[in-house]
Amino acid sequence: MKILIVIPTYNEADNIERLVRTLLELEAAPDVLVVDDSSPDGTGDIADALAAEFPGRVSVIHREAKDGRGGAVLAGLALGLADGYEILFEMDADFSHDPAEIPAFLDSIKRYYFVIGSRYLPESEIIDWPATRTFFSRWANRYARLFLRIPITDYTNGYRCYRRDALEKLNFEAINSKGYIVLSDIAWQLHRAGLSVGEVPTVFVNRSRGESNLSLREVFSAFIGVLKLWFRGLAG
Ligand SMILES: Nc1nc2c(ncn2[C@@H]2O[C@H](COP(=O)(O)OP(=O)(O)O)[C@@H](O)[C@H]2O)c(=O)[nH]1
Ligand SMILES: [Mg+2]
């Protein structure tokens, strides 16, 4: 089974090398695709060096300017489909998403078209997030669920696993690729296509190195974005 892990990066020089090496050593032997938006801290060069060290297993997409996590992941998933991968993951570069949970996703994806790492299941945990962010995320998820009605507890965690035949159903062009709404858009499209979704509990650890890229503007546009998706659904 050909497995690809797509990692969007912006200023992850402290993290990317250790993460990629950890992933390559997993028993499932996934390949890795880093999508870097010309990080000023040289993340792209580190990724290139890894690609040279592990030809065929590590590759890199360089985008010219910082253009958001969502679009970076979509570009990575599209390339992964073109390259024939059967199972495709997305995960953050900052170790918020624990590589040790990959086997749990791989077990679950046998039964579902796509699987979401959820921070809001009873066994889940969020470590070191400021109380305000936990509060906001929890309510943003309840709000999304109220409108979108997908049977999941976490719409906004970017630790996910997709079967190839699920992503083939996705209309990439329909997605407004700015901001965190991309995650909800993908889940919403796949759910509306009738594809089953599973969740695995995840322990989310706030980044210990570097800074969060989440801006207030992105939070706000995600808020509006849920309503837009909802209207798209009403329109047919
Ligand atoms: N390629 C790309 N990656 C990004 C961008 N913004 C964030 N990321 C990556 O997306 C992941 C999540 O971003 P992060 O800043 O940790 O957001 P947070 O965890 O929600 O605070 C990390 O791997 C970032 O490096 C972007 O504009 N372009
Ligand atoms: Mg993070």
CSV table of N, CA and C in Angstrom, one decimal, residues 141-234:
chain,number,residue,atom,x,y,z
A,141,ASN,N,-16.2,24.3,16.8
A,141,ASN,CA,-16.6,23.0,16.4
A,141,ASN,C,-18.1,22.7,16.6
A,142,ARG,N,-18.6,23.2,17.7
A,142,ARG,CA,-20.0,23.0,18.0
A,142,ARG,C,-20.8,23.8,17.0
A,143,TYR,N,-20.3,25.0,16.7
A,143,TYR,CA,-21.0,25.9,15.7
A,143,TYR,C,-21.0,25.2,14.3
A,144,ALA,N,-19.8,24.7,13.9
A,144,ALA,CA,-19.7,24.0,12.6
A,144,ALA,C,-20.7,22.9,12.5
A,145,ARG,N,-20.7,22.1,13.6
A,145,ARG,CA,-21.6,20.9,13.6
A,145,ARG,C,-23.1,21.3,13.5
A,146,LEU,N,-23.4,22.4,14.2
A,146,LEU,CA,-24.8,22.8,14.1
A,146,LEU,C,-25.3,23.1,12.7
A,147,PHE,N,-24.4,23.7,11.9
A,147,PHE,CA,-24.8,24.0,10.5
A,147,PHE,C,-24.5,22.8,9.6
A,148,LEU,N,-23.4,22.2,9.7
A,148,LEU,CA,-22.9,21.3,8.6
A,148,LEU,C,-23.4,19.8,8.9
A,149,ARG,N,-23.6,19.5,10.1
A,149,ARG,CA,-24.2,18.2,10.5
A,149,ARG,C,-23.4,17.0,10.0
A,150,ILE,N,-22.1,17.1,9.9
A,150,ILE,CA,-21.3,16.0,9.6
A,150,ILE,C,-21.1,15.2,11.0
A,151,PRO,N,-21.2,13.9,11.0
A,151,PRO,CA,-21.0,13.2,12.3
A,151,PRO,C,-19.6,13.1,12.8
A,152,ILE,N,-19.0,14.3,13.0
A,152,ILE,CA,-17.6,14.3,13.6
A,152,ILE,C,-17.6,15.3,14.7
A,153,THR,N,-16.6,15.2,15.6
A,153,THR,CA,-16.5,16.1,16.7
A,153,THR,C,-15.4,17.1,16.5
A,154,ASP,N,-14.6,17.0,15.5
A,154,ASP,CA,-13.5,17.9,15.2
A,154,ASP,C,-13.4,18.3,13.8
A,155,TYR,N,-13.8,19.5,13.4
A,155,TYR,CA,-13.9,19.9,12.0
A,155,TYR,C,-12.6,20.6,11.6
A,156,THR,N,-11.7,21.0,12.6
A,156,THR,CA,-10.6,21.9,12.3
A,156,THR,C,-9.3,21.3,12.6
A,157,ASN,N,-9.2,20.1,13.0
A,157,ASN,CA,-7.8,19.5,13.2
A,157,ASN,C,-7.3,19.0,11.9
A,158,GLY,N,-6.1,19.4,11.6
A,158,GLY,CA,-5.5,19.0,10.3
A,158,GLY,C,-4.7,17.7,10.3
A,159,TYR,N,-5.1,16.8,11.2
A,159,TYR,CA,-4.4,15.5,11.3
A,159,TYR,C,-5.4,14.5,10.7
A,160,ARG,N,-5.2,14.1,9.5
A,160,ARG,CA,-6.3,13.3,8.8
A,160,ARG,C,-5.7,12.3,7.9
A,161,CYS,N,-6.5,11.3,7.5
A,161,CYS,CA,-6.1,10.3,6.6
A,161,CYS,C,-7.3,10.1,5.6
A,162,TYR,N,-6.9,10.0,4.3
A,162,TYR,CA,-7.9,9.9,3.3
A,162,TYR,C,-7.6,8.7,2.4
A,163,ARG,N,-8.6,8.0,2.0
A,163,ARG,CA,-8.4,7.0,0.9
A,163,ARG,C,-8.4,7.7,-0.4
A,164,ARG,N,-7.6,7.2,-1.3
A,164,ARG,CA,-7.5,7.8,-2.6
A,164,ARG,C,-8.9,7.9,-3.3
A,165,ASP,N,-9.8,6.9,-3.2
A,165,ASP,CA,-11.0,7.0,-3.9
A,165,ASP,C,-11.9,8.1,-3.2
A,166,ALA,N,-11.7,8.5,-2.0
A,166,ALA,CA,-12.4,9.6,-1.4
A,166,ALA,C,-11.9,10.9,-2.0
A,167,LEU,N,-10.6,11.1,-2.0
A,167,LEU,CA,-10.1,12.4,-2.6
A,167,LEU,C,-10.5,12.5,-4.1
A,168,GLU,N,-10.6,11.4,-4.8
A,168,GLU,CA,-11.0,11.5,-6.2
A,168,GLU,C,-12.4,12.1,-6.3
A,169,LYS,N,-13.2,12.1,-5.3
A,169,LYS,CA,-14.5,12.6,-5.3
A,169,LYS,C,-14.5,14.1,-5.0
A,170,LEU,N,-13.4,14.6,-4.6
A,170,LEU,CA,-13.3,16.0,-4.1
A,170,LEU,C,-13.2,17.0,-5.3
A,171,ASN,N,-14.0,18.0,-5.2
A,171,ASN,CA,-13.9,19.1,-6.2
A,171,ASN,C,-12.9,20.2,-5.7
A,172,PHE,N,-11.6,20.1,-6.1
A,172,PHE,CA,-10.6,20.9,-5.5
A,172,PHE,C,-10.9,22.4,-5.9
A,173,GLU,N,-11.4,22.6,-7.1
A,173,GLU,CA,-11.6,24.0,-7.5
A,173,GLU,C,-12.7,24.7,-6.7
A,174,ALA,N,-13.7,24.0,-6.1
A,174,ALA,CA,-14.8,24.6,-5.4
A,174,ALA,C,-14.3,25.1,-4.0
A,175,ILE,N,-13.1,24.7,-3.6
A,175,ILE,CA,-12.7,25.1,-2.2
A,175,ILE,C,-12.0,26.4,-2.2
A,176,ASN,N,-12.5,27.3,-1.4
A,176,ASN,CA,-11.9,28.6,-1.2
A,176,ASN,C,-10.7,28.3,-0.2
A,177,SER,N,-9.5,28.3,-0.8
A,177,SER,CA,-8.4,27.6,-0.1
A,177,SER,C,-7.7,28.5,1.0
A,178,LYS,N,-8.3,29.6,1.3
A,178,LYS,CA,-7.7,30.4,2.4
A,178,LYS,C,-8.3,30.0,3.8
A,179,GLY,N,-7.3,29.8,4.7
A,179,GLY,CA,-7.8,29.7,6.1
A,179,GLY,C,-8.2,28.3,6.5
A,180,TYR,N,-8.7,28.2,7.7
A,180,TYR,CA,-8.9,26.9,8.3
A,180,TYR,C,-10.2,26.3,7.8
A,181,ILE,N,-11.0,27.0,7.0
A,181,ILE,CA,-12.3,26.5,6.5
A,181,ILE,C,-12.0,25.4,5.5
A,182,VAL,N,-10.8,25.3,4.9
A,182,VAL,CA,-10.5,24.2,4.0
A,182,VAL,C,-10.8,22.9,4.6
A,183,LEU,N,-10.4,22.7,5.9
A,183,LEU,CA,-10.6,21.4,6.5
A,183,LEU,C,-12.1,21.0,6.6
A,184,SER,N,-12.9,22.0,6.9
A,184,SER,CA,-14.4,21.8,7.0
A,184,SER,C,-14.9,21.5,5.6
A,185,ASP,N,-14.4,22.3,4.6
A,185,ASP,CA,-14.9,22.1,3.2
A,185,ASP,C,-14.7,20.7,2.7
A,186,ILE,N,-13.5,20.2,2.9
A,186,ILE,CA,-13.1,18.8,2.5
A,186,ILE,C,-14.1,17.8,3.2
A,187,ALA,N,-14.2,17.9,4.5
A,187,ALA,CA,-15.1,17.0,5.2
A,187,ALA,C,-16.5,17.1,4.7
A,188,TRP,N,-17.0,18.3,4.5
A,188,TRP,CA,-18.3,18.5,4.1
A,188,TRP,C,-18.6,17.9,2.7
A,189,GLN,N,-17.7,18.2,1.8
A,189,GLN,CA,-17.8,17.6,0.4
A,189,GLN,C,-17.9,16.1,0.4
A,190,LEU,N,-16.9,15.5,1.2
A,190,LEU,CA,-16.9,14.0,1.2
A,190,LEU,C,-18.1,13.4,1.9
A,191,HIS,N,-18.5,14.1,2.9
A,191,HIS,CA,-19.7,13.6,3.6
A,191,HIS,C,-21.0,13.7,2.7
A,192,ARG,N,-21.1,14.8,2.0
A,192,ARG,CA,-22.2,15.0,1.0
A,192,ARG,C,-22.1,14.0,-0.1
A,193,ALA,N,-20.9,13.5,-0.4
A,193,ALA,CA,-20.8,12.5,-1.5
A,193,ALA,C,-21.1,11.1,-1.0
A,194,GLY,N,-21.5,11.1,0.3
A,194,GLY,CA,-22.0,9.8,0.9
A,194,GLY,C,-20.8,8.9,1.4
A,195,LEU,N,-19.7,9.5,1.6
A,195,LEU,CA,-18.5,8.7,2.0
A,195,LEU,C,-18.5,8.7,3.6
A,196,SER,N,-18.2,7.5,4.1
A,196,SER,CA,-18.2,7.4,5.6
A,196,SER,C,-16.9,8.0,6.2
A,197,VAL,N,-17.1,8.6,7.4
A,197,VAL,CA,-16.0,9.2,8.1
A,197,VAL,C,-15.8,8.6,9.4
A,198,GLY,N,-14.6,8.3,9.8
A,198,GLY,CA,-14.3,7.8,11.2
A,198,GLY,C,-13.5,8.8,11.9
A,199,GLU,N,-13.4,8.7,13.2
A,199,GLU,CA,-12.5,9.5,14.0
A,199,GLU,C,-11.7,8.7,14.9
A,200,VAL,N,-10.4,9.1,15.1
A,200,VAL,CA,-9.6,8.5,16.1
A,200,VAL,C,-9.2,9.5,17.2
A,201,PRO,N,-9.2,9.2,18.4
A,201,PRO,CA,-8.8,10.2,19.4
A,201,PRO,C,-7.3,10.6,19.2
A,202,THR,N,-7.1,11.9,19.4
A,202,THR,CA,-5.7,12.3,19.3
A,202,THR,C,-5.3,13.1,20.5
A,203,VAL,N,-4.0,13.1,20.8
A,203,VAL,CA,-3.5,14.0,21.8
A,203,VAL,C,-2.8,15.1,21.1
A,204,PHE,N,-3.3,16.3,21.2
A,204,PHE,CA,-2.8,17.5,20.5
A,204,PHE,C,-1.9,18.2,21.4
A,205,VAL,N,-0.7,18.4,21.0
A,205,VAL,CA,0.3,19.1,21.9
A,205,VAL,C,0.6,20.5,21.2
A,206,ASN,N,0.4,21.5,21.9
A,206,ASN,CA,0.7,22.8,21.3
A,206,ASN,C,2.2,22.9,21.0
A,207,ARG,N,2.5,23.6,19.9
A,207,ARG,CA,3.9,23.6,19.4
A,207,ARG,C,4.8,24.1,20.6
A,208,SER,N,6.0,23.5,20.7
A,208,SER,CA,7.0,24.0,21.7
A,208,SER,C,8.0,24.9,21.0
A,209,ARG,N,8.1,24.8,19.7
A,209,ARG,CA,9.1,25.6,19.0
A,209,ARG,C,8.5,26.4,17.9
A,210,GLY,N,8.8,27.7,17.7
A,210,GLY,CA,8.3,28.5,16.6
A,210,GLY,C,7.0,29.1,17.1
A,211,GLU,N,6.3,29.8,16.1
A,211,GLU,CA,5.1,30.5,16.4
A,211,GLU,C,3.9,30.0,15.6
A,212,SER,N,2.8,30.1,16.2
A,212,SER,CA,1.6,29.7,15.5
A,212,SER,C,1.3,30.7,14.3
A,213,ASN,N,0.8,30.2,13.2
A,213,ASN,CA,0.5,31.0,12.1
A,213,ASN,C,-0.9,31.4,12.0
A,214,LEU,N,-1.7,31.0,13.0
A,214,LEU,CA,-3.1,31.3,12.9
A,214,LEU,C,-3.4,32.8,13.3
A,215,SER,N,-4.1,33.5,12.3
A,215,SER,CA,-4.4,34.9,12.6
A,215,SER,C,-5.8,35.0,12.9
A,216,LEU,N,-6.2,36.1,13.5
A,216,LEU,CA,-7.6,36.4,13.9
A,216,LEU,C,-8.4,36.5,12.6
A,217,ARG,N,-7.8,37.0,11.5
A,217,ARG,CA,-8.5,37.1,10.3
A,217,ARG,C,-9.0,35.7,9.8
A,218,GLU,N,-8.1,34.7,9.9
A,218,GLU,CA,-8.4,33.4,9.5
A,218,GLU,C,-9.5,32.8,10.3
A,219,VAL,N,-9.5,33.1,11.6
A,219,VAL,CA,-10.5,32.6,12.5
A,219,VAL,C,-11.9,33.2,12.1
A,220,PHE,N,-11.9,34.5,11.8
A,220,PHE,CA,-13.1,35.1,11.4
A,220,PHE,C,-13.6,34.6,10.0
A,221,SER,N,-12.7,34.4,9.1
A,221,SER,CA,-13.1,33.9,7.8
A,221,SER,C,-13.6,32.5,7.9
A,222,ALA,N,-13.1,31.7,8.8
A,222,ALA,CA,-13.6,30.3,9.0
A,222,ALA,C,-15.1,30.4,9.5
A,223,PHE,N,-15.3,31.4,10.4
A,223,PHE,CA,-16.7,31.6,10.9
A,223,PHE,C,-17.7,31.8,9.8
A,224,ILE,N,-17.3,32.7,8.9
A,224,ILE,CA,-18.2,33.0,7.8
A,224,ILE,C,-18.2,31.9,6.8
A,225,GLY,N,-17.1,31.2,6.7
A,225,GLY,CA,-17.0,30.1,5.8
A,225,GLY,C,-18.0,29.0,6.0
A,226,VAL,N,-18.2,28.7,7.3
A,226,VAL,CA,-19.2,27.7,7.7
A,226,VAL,C,-20.6,28.0,7.1
A,227,LEU,N,-20.9,29.3,7.2
A,227,LEU,CA,-22.2,29.7,6.7
A,227,LEU,C,-22.3,29.6,5.2
A,228,LYS,N,-21.1,29.9,4.5
A,228,LYS,CA,-21.1,29.8,3.1
A,228,LYS,C,-21.3,28.3,2.6
A,229,LEU,N,-20.6,27.4,3.4
A,229,LEU,CA,-20.8,26.0,3.0
A,229,LEU,C,-22.2,25.6,3.2
A,230,TRP,N,-22.8,26.1,4.3
A,230,TRP,CA,-24.2,25.7,4.6
A,230,TRP,C,-25.1,26.2,3.4
A,231,PHE,N,-24.9,27.4,3.0
A,231,PHE,CA,-25.7,28.0,1.9
A,231,PHE,C,-25.5,27.2,0.6
A,232,ARG,N,-24.2,26.8,0.3
A,232,ARG,CA,-23.9,25.9,-0.8
A,232,ARG,C,-24.7,24.7,-0.8
A,233,GLY,N,-24.9,24.1,0.5
A,233,GLY,CA,-25.6,22.9,0.6
A,233,GLY,C,-27.1,23.1,0.3
A,234,LEU,N,-27.6,24.3,0.8
A,234,LEU,CA,-29.1,24.6,0.6
A,234,LEU,C,-29.3,24.7,-0.9
